[in-house]
Amino acid sequence: MATPESYKILVIGGSAGSMPVLTALIKELPVPFPMPVVIVIHRLKNVQSELSALLSAEQKITEPDDKDSLLPGHIYLAPQNYHLLIEADGTISLDYSEPVNFSRPAIDVSFDSAVEAFGKKTLAILLSGANKDGAAGICRIAGSGGMAIVQDPLTAAFSTMPRAALNQCTGLHTMTVNEMIRYLRNISTKINTEK
């Protein structure tokens, strides 16, 4: 497994019941965070979404355009109705192909592309959700030697998503939201100390 100082990207996925945890994570994330943060949340495709505005009340969050560069200290929210892929050159690709796990954006798509681009230098968090999207992707990250964190199912409003991951593979780290916050703060401190 990579050391915390070598992580290059943080990818967070969630669905039903994940917003309170996601909001807490963003609120407590050190500013600036020393790597890009990509958030993939399931949203209804034909309903006006205020998600980016809600999250940006805590920190500046942008919905990226195709080919935007991933920059440390920036938080990116997968646009409604597009898969978000992370490229090896550090850019974002937006894709309108078929839904995966009935979802677009799909967490698995972003997790898979992150581990292809950054391998064991990928840090991922899978939150509450009512389907199994993200389970296969976070297992690939764990299998590559990356850091794969799953919300403790006992604290999740909908435990299907984290339980699916825990049932599918080993090497995952189960954490409560407070444990995630402490872990992310610790990583930020270690990376900033290395600079």
Tab-separated table of C-alpha atoms in Angstrom:
chain	number	residue	atom	x	y	z
A	1	MET	CA	0.000	0.000	0.000
A	2	ALA	CA	1.181	3.495	-0.796
A	3	THR	CA	2.116	5.798	2.048
A	4	PRO	CA	-0.298	8.670	2.734
A	5	GLU	CA	2.305	11.120	1.459
A	6	SER	CA	2.174	9.561	-2.016
A	7	TYR	CA	-1.586	9.730	-2.665
A	8	LYS	CA	-2.409	11.698	-5.815
A	9	ILE	CA	-6.215	11.801	-5.763
A	10	LEU	CA	-9.191	11.432	-3.423
A	11	VAL	CA	-12.357	10.006	-4.994
A	12	ILE	CA	-15.593	9.918	-2.983
A	13	GLY	CA	-18.714	8.041	-4.067
A	14	GLY	CA	-22.151	7.977	-2.513
A	15	SER	CA	-25.849	7.672	-3.133
A	16	ALA	CA	-28.965	7.592	-0.951
A	17	GLY	CA	-28.246	8.845	2.553
A	18	SER	CA	-24.730	10.043	1.777
A	19	MET	CA	-25.309	13.809	1.775
A	20	PRO	CA	-25.005	14.409	5.550
A	21	VAL	CA	-21.716	12.488	5.660
A	22	LEU	CA	-20.409	14.110	2.496
A	23	THR	CA	-21.271	17.577	3.805
A	24	ALA	CA	-19.447	16.826	7.078
A	25	LEU	CA	-16.375	15.560	5.212
A	26	ILE	CA	-16.214	18.631	2.983
A	27	LYS	CA	-16.788	21.005	5.896
A	28	GLU	CA	-13.897	19.472	7.850
A	29	LEU	CA	-11.528	18.957	4.907
A	30	PRO	CA	-8.314	20.947	5.417
A	31	VAL	CA	-8.015	23.958	3.090
A	32	PRO	CA	-6.340	23.638	0.727
A	33	PHE	CA	-6.404	19.853	0.573
A	34	PRO	CA	-3.101	18.678	-0.965
A	35	MET	CA	-4.640	16.649	-3.810
A	36	PRO	CA	-7.633	16.897	-6.160
A	37	VAL	CA	-10.940	15.663	-4.752
A	38	VAL	CA	-13.519	14.095	-7.092
A	39	ILE	CA	-17.066	13.514	-5.827
A	40	VAL	CA	-19.526	11.194	-7.576
A	41	ILE	CA	-23.084	11.279	-6.226
A	42	HIS	CA	-26.137	9.665	-7.803
A	43	ARG	CA	-28.620	12.292	-8.945
A	44	LEU	CA	-31.886	12.143	-10.849
A	45	LYS	CA	-31.111	12.929	-14.476
A	46	ASN	CA	-34.126	15.055	-15.393
A	47	VAL	CA	-34.493	17.035	-12.179
A	48	GLN	CA	-32.810	20.369	-11.570
A	49	SER	CA	-30.032	19.758	-9.062
A	50	GLU	CA	-28.762	22.268	-6.523
A	51	LEU	CA	-26.195	19.811	-5.170
A	52	SER	CA	-23.130	21.788	-6.196
A	53	ALA	CA	-24.572	24.946	-4.628
A	54	LEU	CA	-25.391	23.100	-1.399
A	55	LEU	CA	-21.928	21.593	-1.132
A	56	SER	CA	-20.215	24.832	-2.127
A	57	ALA	CA	-21.643	26.451	0.976
A	58	GLU	CA	-18.879	24.556	2.804
A	59	GLN	CA	-16.063	24.780	0.226
A	60	LYS	CA	-15.689	25.864	-3.375
A	61	ILE	CA	-16.853	22.990	-5.569
A	62	THR	CA	-17.015	22.992	-9.347
A	63	GLU	CA	-18.706	20.799	-11.908
A	64	PRO	CA	-15.878	20.293	-14.410
A	65	ASP	CA	-15.964	20.510	-18.173
A	66	ASP	CA	-14.515	17.840	-20.412
A	67	LYS	CA	-10.685	17.940	-20.470
A	68	ASP	CA	-10.391	20.148	-17.377
A	69	SER	CA	-7.195	19.536	-15.419
A	70	LEU	CA	-7.305	18.030	-11.937
A	71	LEU	CA	-5.571	20.427	-9.563
A	72	PRO	CA	-4.568	19.945	-5.908
A	73	GLY	CA	-6.802	21.864	-3.537
A	74	HIS	CA	-9.769	21.743	-5.933
A	75	ILE	CA	-12.993	19.783	-5.435
A	76	TYR	CA	-14.827	18.469	-8.494
A	77	LEU	CA	-18.422	17.204	-8.569
A	78	ALA	CA	-19.404	14.811	-11.361
A	79	PRO	CA	-21.972	16.648	-13.506
A	80	GLN	CA	-25.519	15.420	-13.562
A	81	ASN	CA	-26.120	12.686	-16.180
A	82	TYR	CA	-22.437	12.251	-17.180
A	83	HIS	CA	-19.891	9.637	-16.198
A	84	LEU	CA	-16.693	11.257	-14.938
A	85	LEU	CA	-13.442	9.555	-15.927
A	86	ILE	CA	-10.006	10.405	-14.597
A	87	GLU	CA	-7.271	10.264	-17.223
A	88	ALA	CA	-3.615	9.328	-16.746
A	89	ASP	CA	-2.550	12.829	-17.837
A	90	GLY	CA	-4.421	14.360	-14.895
A	91	THR	CA	-7.459	15.564	-16.828
A	92	ILE	CA	-11.162	14.776	-16.624
A	93	SER	CA	-13.233	13.171	-19.368
A	94	LEU	CA	-17.015	13.366	-19.351
A	95	ASP	CA	-18.870	10.495	-20.970
A	96	TYR	CA	-22.519	10.086	-21.963
A	97	SER	CA	-22.450	6.316	-22.521
A	98	GLU	CA	-25.031	3.961	-21.040
A	99	PRO	CA	-25.725	4.008	-17.293
A	100	VAL	CA	-23.688	1.581	-15.180
A	101	ASN	CA	-25.475	-0.009	-12.225
A	102	PHE	CA	-28.497	2.036	-13.359
A	103	SER	CA	-26.515	5.207	-12.673
A	104	ARG	CA	-24.937	8.031	-14.664
A	105	PRO	CA	-22.667	9.252	-13.198
A	106	ALA	CA	-21.617	5.829	-11.923
A	107	ILE	CA	-19.225	5.516	-9.007
A	108	ASP	CA	-17.640	2.366	-10.446
A	109	VAL	CA	-16.699	4.218	-13.648
A	110	SER	CA	-14.876	6.948	-11.733
A	111	PHE	CA	-13.232	4.553	-9.262
A	112	ASP	CA	-12.051	2.305	-12.121
A	113	SER	CA	-10.579	5.214	-14.078
A	114	ALA	CA	-8.884	6.620	-10.961
A	115	VAL	CA	-7.080	3.360	-10.236
A	116	GLU	CA	-6.104	2.989	-13.890
A	117	ALA	CA	-4.612	6.484	-13.811
A	118	PHE	CA	-3.014	6.482	-10.356
A	119	GLY	CA	-2.850	2.839	-9.201
A	120	LYS	CA	-1.865	2.475	-5.552
A	121	LYS	CA	-1.686	6.263	-5.205
A	122	THR	CA	-5.520	6.355	-5.246
A	123	LEU	CA	-7.474	7.155	-2.082
A	124	ALA	CA	-11.188	6.349	-2.260
A	125	ILE	CA	-14.169	6.571	0.071
A	126	LEU	CA	-17.502	4.796	-0.484
A	127	LEU	CA	-20.465	6.173	1.470
A	128	SER	CA	-24.105	5.271	2.103
A	129	GLY	CA	-26.206	4.049	-0.799
A	130	ALA	CA	-29.132	1.829	-1.725
A	131	ASN	CA	-27.501	-0.085	-4.586
A	132	LYS	CA	-24.175	-1.814	-5.273
A	133	ASP	CA	-22.523	0.857	-7.439
A	134	GLY	CA	-18.979	1.539	-6.250
A	135	ALA	CA	-18.422	-1.872	-4.658
A	136	ALA	CA	-16.506	-3.366	-7.589
A	137	GLY	CA	-14.526	-0.166	-8.126
A	138	ILE	CA	-13.406	0.237	-4.537
A	139	CYS	CA	-12.404	-3.435	-4.478
A	140	ARG	CA	-10.175	-2.782	-7.515
A	141	ILE	CA	-8.587	0.135	-5.685
A	142	ALA	CA	-7.945	-2.037	-2.616
A	143	GLY	CA	-6.541	-4.777	-4.851
A	144	SER	CA	-4.136	-2.317	-6.473
A	145	GLY	CA	-2.706	-1.304	-3.102
A	146	GLY	CA	-4.632	1.971	-2.914
A	147	MET	CA	-6.410	3.167	0.226
A	148	ALA	CA	-10.048	2.021	0.132
A	149	ILE	CA	-12.341	3.337	2.861
A	150	VAL	CA	-15.955	2.234	3.326
A	151	GLN	CA	-18.429	3.980	5.594
A	152	ASP	CA	-19.248	1.796	8.577
A	153	PRO	CA	-22.568	0.186	7.516
A	154	LEU	CA	-23.884	0.589	11.059
A	155	THR	CA	-23.646	4.388	10.604
A	156	ALA	CA	-25.003	4.483	7.025
A	157	ALA	CA	-28.569	5.580	6.350
A	158	PHE	CA	-28.595	2.967	3.555
A	159	SER	CA	-26.094	0.196	4.192
A	160	THR	CA	-26.491	-1.678	0.874
A	161	MET	CA	-23.581	0.066	-0.847
A	162	PRO	CA	-20.927	-0.259	1.871
A	163	ARG	CA	-22.064	-3.817	2.714
A	164	ALA	CA	-21.823	-4.827	-0.949
A	165	ALA	CA	-18.186	-3.707	-0.994
A	166	LEU	CA	-17.359	-5.435	2.287
A	167	ASN	CA	-18.998	-8.653	1.051
A	168	GLN	CA	-17.124	-8.535	-2.259
A	169	CYS	CA	-13.492	-8.190	-1.190
A	170	THR	CA	-10.953	-7.811	1.590
A	171	GLY	CA	-8.486	-5.000	2.187
A	172	LEU	CA	-11.122	-2.346	2.866
A	173	HIS	CA	-10.963	0.001	5.848
A	174	THR	CA	-14.285	0.572	7.617
A	175	MET	CA	-14.623	3.998	9.232
A	176	THR	CA	-17.204	6.263	10.802
A	177	VAL	CA	-17.439	9.825	9.524
A	178	ASN	CA	-15.365	11.129	12.437
A	179	GLU	CA	-12.668	8.550	11.728
A	180	MET	CA	-12.640	9.595	8.049
A	181	ILE	CA	-12.247	13.243	9.034
A	182	ARG	CA	-9.328	12.436	11.339
A	183	TYR	CA	-7.696	10.303	8.645
A	184	LEU	CA	-7.995	13.013	5.960
A	185	ARG	CA	-6.632	15.670	8.326
A	186	ASN	CA	-3.700	13.402	9.152
A	187	ILE	CA	-2.938	12.855	5.462
A	188	SER	CA	-3.045	16.583	4.797
A	189	THR	CA	-0.649	17.243	7.681
A	190	LYS	CA	1.787	14.544	6.524
A	191	ILE	CA	1.829	15.736	2.914
A	192	ASN	CA	2.285	19.372	3.922
A	193	THR	CA	5.106	18.364	6.284
A	194	GLU	CA	6.864	16.577	3.411
A	195	LYS	CA	6.831	19.696	1.217
